[in-house]
CSV table of C-alpha atoms in Angstrom, one decimal:
chain,number,residue,atom,x,y,z
A,1,MET,CA,-7.5,-31.9,7.2
A,2,SER,CA,-9.4,-28.7,6.6
A,3,VAL,CA,-7.8,-27.1,9.7
A,4,ASN,CA,-4.3,-28.0,8.4
A,5,LEU,CA,-5.1,-26.6,5.0
A,6,ASN,CA,-6.4,-23.4,6.4
A,7,ALA,CA,-3.2,-23.0,8.5
A,8,ILE,CA,-1.1,-23.6,5.4
A,9,ALA,CA,-3.1,-21.2,3.4
A,10,CYS,CA,-2.4,-18.4,5.8
A,11,GLN,CA,1.2,-18.2,4.5
A,12,PRO,CA,1.2,-16.8,0.9
A,13,HIS,CA,3.5,-18.3,-1.7
A,14,PRO,CA,6.8,-16.4,-1.9
A,15,VAL,CA,7.6,-14.3,-4.9
A,16,ASP,CA,10.2,-16.2,-7.0
A,17,PRO,CA,13.1,-13.9,-7.8
A,18,ASN,CA,13.8,-16.0,-10.9
A,19,GLY,CA,10.4,-15.1,-12.3
A,20,PHE,CA,11.2,-11.5,-13.3
A,21,ASN,CA,11.8,-10.5,-16.9
A,22,PRO,CA,15.2,-8.7,-17.2
A,23,ASN,CA,14.0,-7.2,-20.5
A,24,ALA,CA,10.8,-5.7,-19.1
A,25,ASN,CA,10.4,-2.0,-19.9
A,26,ILE,CA,9.0,0.0,-17.1
A,27,PRO,CA,8.9,3.9,-17.2
A,28,TYR,CA,10.1,6.5,-14.8
A,29,SER,CA,13.2,4.5,-13.8
A,30,CYS,CA,11.1,1.9,-12.1
A,31,THR,CA,12.8,-1.5,-12.2
A,32,THR,CA,11.8,-5.1,-11.6
A,33,GLU,CA,13.7,-5.0,-8.4
A,34,HIS,CA,11.5,-2.2,-7.1
A,35,ILE,CA,8.5,-4.3,-8.1
A,36,ARG,CA,9.9,-7.4,-6.4
A,37,LEU,CA,10.4,-5.6,-3.1
A,38,ALA,CA,6.9,-4.2,-3.2
A,39,MET,CA,5.4,-7.6,-3.9
A,40,ASN,CA,7.4,-9.1,-1.1
A,41,ASP,CA,6.0,-6.4,1.2
A,42,PHE,CA,2.5,-7.5,0.4
A,43,ILE,CA,3.4,-11.2,0.9
A,44,ASP,CA,4.8,-10.4,4.4
A,45,PHE,CA,1.7,-8.2,5.2
A,46,LEU,CA,-0.9,-10.7,4.1
A,47,GLY,CA,0.9,-13.6,5.8
A,48,PHE,CA,1.1,-11.7,9.1
A,49,ILE,CA,-2.5,-10.6,9.0
A,50,ASN,CA,-3.8,-14.0,8.1
A,51,GLN,CA,-1.8,-15.8,10.8
A,52,GLN,CA,-3.2,-13.4,13.3
A,53,LEU,CA,-6.8,-13.9,12.1
A,54,TYR,CA,-6.4,-17.7,12.1
A,55,GLY,CA,-5.0,-17.6,15.6
A,56,ARG,CA,-8.2,-15.9,16.7
A,57,GLY,CA,-10.5,-18.3,14.8
A,58,LEU,CA,-11.3,-15.7,12.1
A,59,GLU,CA,-11.5,-15.9,8.3
A,60,ARG,CA,-8.5,-15.1,6.2
A,61,PHE,CA,-8.5,-11.7,4.5
A,62,GLU,CA,-9.2,-13.0,1.0
A,63,THR,CA,-12.1,-15.1,2.2
A,64,MET,CA,-13.5,-12.3,4.4
A,65,LEU,CA,-13.6,-9.4,1.9
A,66,MET,CA,-15.7,-9.2,-1.2
A,67,PRO,CA,-13.6,-10.2,-4.2
A,68,ALA,CA,-13.5,-6.7,-5.6
A,69,ASN,CA,-12.6,-5.2,-2.3
A,70,PHE,CA,-9.7,-7.6,-1.9
A,71,SER,CA,-8.4,-6.8,-5.4
A,72,SER,CA,-8.6,-3.2,-4.5
A,73,LEU,CA,-6.6,-3.9,-1.4
A,74,VAL,CA,-3.8,-5.6,-3.4
A,75,GLY,CA,-3.7,-2.7,-5.9
A,76,GLU,CA,-3.7,0.0,-3.2
A,77,PHE,CA,-0.9,-1.8,-1.3
A,78,MET,CA,1.2,-1.9,-4.4
A,79,ILE,CA,0.5,1.8,-5.1
A,80,THR,CA,1.7,2.7,-1.7
A,81,SER,CA,4.7,0.3,-1.6
A,82,ILE,CA,6.4,0.8,-4.9
A,83,PRO,CA,7.4,4.5,-4.3
A,84,LYS,CA,9.1,3.3,-1.1
A,85,TYR,CA,11.7,1.7,-3.4
A,86,CYS,CA,11.4,3.8,-6.5
A,87,THR,CA,11.8,7.4,-5.5
A,88,THR,CA,11.3,8.7,-9.0
A,89,ILE,CA,7.5,8.0,-8.8
A,90,ALA,CA,5.1,8.9,-6.1
A,91,LYS,CA,1.6,7.9,-5.0
A,92,ASN,CA,-0.9,10.4,-6.4
A,93,GLN,CA,-2.2,12.2,-3.3
A,94,TYR,CA,-5.3,13.6,-5.0
A,95,HIS,CA,-8.4,11.8,-3.9
A,96,ASN,CA,-9.4,9.4,-6.7
A,97,GLY,CA,-6.7,11.1,-8.8
A,98,HIS,CA,-5.6,9.5,-12.1
A,99,PRO,CA,-3.2,7.9,-12.6
A,100,ASP,CA,-2.2,6.1,-9.3
A,101,LEU,CA,1.5,6.7,-9.6
A,102,ILE,CA,3.0,10.0,-10.9
A,103,PRO,CA,6.5,11.3,-11.6
A,104,THR,CA,7.9,12.6,-8.3
A,105,GLY,CA,7.8,16.4,-8.2
A,106,MET,CA,6.0,16.9,-11.5
A,107,PHE,CA,2.8,18.2,-9.8
A,108,PRO,CA,2.4,20.3,-6.6
A,109,ASN,CA,2.4,18.1,-3.5
A,110,ASN,CA,2.5,15.1,-5.8
A,111,ALA,CA,-1.3,15.5,-6.4
A,112,VAL,CA,-3.2,15.8,-9.6
A,113,GLN,CA,-6.8,15.1,-10.5
A,114,TYR,CA,-6.0,13.9,-14.0
A,115,ALA,CA,-2.8,13.6,-16.0
A,116,SER,CA,-1.5,11.6,-18.9
A,117,GLU,CA,1.9,11.1,-17.2
A,118,GLY,CA,2.3,8.3,-14.7
A,119,ILE,CA,1.3,4.6,-14.1
A,120,GLU,CA,-2.2,3.3,-13.4
A,121,VAL,CA,-2.1,0.2,-11.2
A,122,LYS,CA,-4.7,-2.6,-11.1
A,123,ALA,CA,-4.9,-6.0,-9.4
A,124,SER,CA,-7.0,-8.9,-10.7
A,125,ARG,CA,-7.6,-12.6,-10.4
A,126,TYR,CA,-8.0,-12.8,-14.1
A,127,LEU,CA,-5.3,-13.4,-16.7
A,128,ARG,CA,-7.0,-11.1,-19.2
A,129,GLY,CA,-10.2,-9.0,-19.7
A,130,TRP,CA,-8.9,-6.3,-17.2
A,131,GLN,CA,-11.3,-3.4,-16.7
A,132,GLY,CA,-11.3,0.3,-15.9
A,133,HIS,CA,-14.0,2.9,-15.7
A,134,ASN,CA,-13.0,4.7,-19.0
A,135,PRO,CA,-10.8,4.1,-22.0
A,136,GLU,CA,-7.5,5.7,-21.1
A,137,ALA,CA,-4.3,6.5,-22.9
A,138,ILE,CA,-2.0,5.6,-20.0
A,139,TRP,CA,0.8,3.3,-18.9
A,140,LEU,CA,-1.0,0.4,-17.2
A,141,MET,CA,0.5,-2.2,-14.8
A,142,VAL,CA,-1.6,-5.2,-13.7
A,143,PHE,CA,-0.8,-7.5,-10.8
A,144,VAL,CA,-2.5,-10.9,-11.4
A,145,PHE,CA,-3.0,-13.1,-8.4
A,146,ASP,CA,-4.7,-16.3,-7.4
A,147,SER,CA,-6.5,-16.7,-4.0
A,148,ASN,CA,-9.6,-18.0,-2.4
A,149,ARG,CA,-12.9,-16.1,-2.5
A,150,PRO,CA,-15.6,-15.9,0.2
A,151,SER,CA,-17.8,-18.2,-1.9
A,152,ASP,CA,-15.2,-21.0,-2.1
A,153,THR,CA,-16.5,-22.7,1.1
A,154,VAL,CA,-20.0,-23.4,-0.3
A,155,LYS,CA,-18.4,-24.5,-3.6
A,156,ASN,CA,-16.2,-27.0,-1.7
A,157,ILE,CA,-13.0,-25.4,-3.0
A,158,GLN,CA,-10.1,-26.1,-0.8
A,159,PRO,CA,-8.1,-23.4,1.1
A,160,LYS,CA,-5.0,-22.3,-0.9
A,161,PRO,CA,-2.3,-19.7,-0.2
A,162,PHE,CA,-2.4,-16.4,-2.0
A,163,ARG,CA,0.0,-16.3,-5.0
A,164,PHE,CA,1.1,-13.6,-7.4
A,165,VAL,CA,0.7,-15.2,-10.8
A,166,LYS,CA,1.8,-12.5,-13.2
A,167,VAL,CA,2.6,-8.8,-13.6
A,168,CYS,CA,2.6,-7.0,-16.9
A,169,GLY,CA,2.4,-3.5,-18.2
A,170,ALA,CA,2.4,-1.3,-21.3
A,171,MET,CA,1.5,2.0,-22.7
A,172,LEU,CA,-2.1,1.8,-23.9
A,173,THR,CA,-4.1,4.0,-26.2
A,174,LYS,CA,-7.8,4.5,-26.2
A,175,ASN,CA,-8.0,2.1,-29.1
A,176,ASP,CA,-6.8,-0.7,-26.8
A,177,TRP,CA,-10.0,-0.5,-24.8
A,178,SER,CA,-13.6,-1.6,-25.5
A,179,PHE,CA,-16.2,0.6,-23.8
A,180,SER,CA,-19.0,-1.4,-22.3
A,181,GLY,CA,-21.3,1.4,-21.1
A,182,ARG,CA,-24.7,0.3,-19.8
A,183,SER,CA,-28.3,0.3,-20.7
A,184,GLY,CA,-30.7,2.9,-19.4
A,185,ASN,CA,-32.2,0.8,-16.7
A,186,SER,CA,-29.0,-1.0,-15.6
A,187,ARG,CA,-27.3,-0.3,-12.3
A,188,ARG,CA,-24.0,-1.9,-13.4
A,189,THR,CA,-20.9,0.2,-13.0
A,190,ILE,CA,-19.8,1.7,-16.4
A,191,THR,CA,-16.7,-0.1,-17.5
A,192,ALA,CA,-14.2,-0.3,-20.3
A,193,SER,CA,-12.3,-3.6,-20.9
A,194,ILE,CA,-8.8,-4.1,-22.4
A,195,ASN,CA,-9.3,-5.6,-25.9
A,196,ASN,CA,-7.0,-8.0,-27.7
A,197,SER,CA,-4.6,-5.3,-28.9
A,198,GLY,CA,-4.1,-4.0,-25.4
A,199,TYR,CA,-3.7,-7.5,-24.1
A,200,GLN,CA,-1.0,-8.3,-26.6
A,201,LYS,CA,0.9,-5.2,-25.6
A,202,MET,CA,0.7,-6.0,-21.9
A,203,SER,CA,1.7,-9.7,-22.4
A,204,ALA,CA,4.7,-8.8,-24.6
A,205,ASN,CA,6.0,-6.6,-21.8
A,206,TRP,CA,5.6,-9.1,-18.9
A,207,ILE,CA,7.3,-8.1,-15.7
A,208,TYR,CA,6.8,-11.3,-13.6
A,209,GLN,CA,5.5,-14.8,-14.1
A,210,ASP,CA,5.4,-17.4,-11.4
A,211,PRO,CA,7.8,-20.1,-12.8
A,212,SER,CA,6.0,-22.9,-10.9
A,213,LEU,CA,2.7,-22.4,-12.8
A,214,PRO,CA,2.1,-23.8,-16.3
């Protein structure tokens, strides 16, 4: 049974075209169709990779990588894929530049260390409590997904296919973040979390919701 479940889990759930919000407001002429195409690219990519890994007796990507690394992979893929379909925004070519997507042609070589114009992209397994390194006044887009983790095997959690659960985005101000910081002896990464006001803005402008989920 577990072998069959692992084989089934290699193929992610398709993105439901009926799950997109026609009233979603996305800046820089980006549309829900652009987002849908980019999400489909990731579904195709992950399905291909996982089937190849399974055929060689290896772990699926989402159970092989540390959870934070896999979330980063999802986010980076979307950052690269969205500009393929929306030519008015480009991937920020500056190393660790902020934000991730910037208006095409606004900055030399589409590279800027820091700017207030653009879209920051994050991916998360969580429906709220999204984090960043600093409180930012920026348009934020979050791709929420569901997938297995490396620890699921020891927890007896069954294999399940990757699924995009929700996508939402909004223009946030610094007041929409709660800065966590850290104590003097802590080695925890300094983070800021989106508070309730930011969550309400993001949820009100949802872009995609999987219709099959409650």
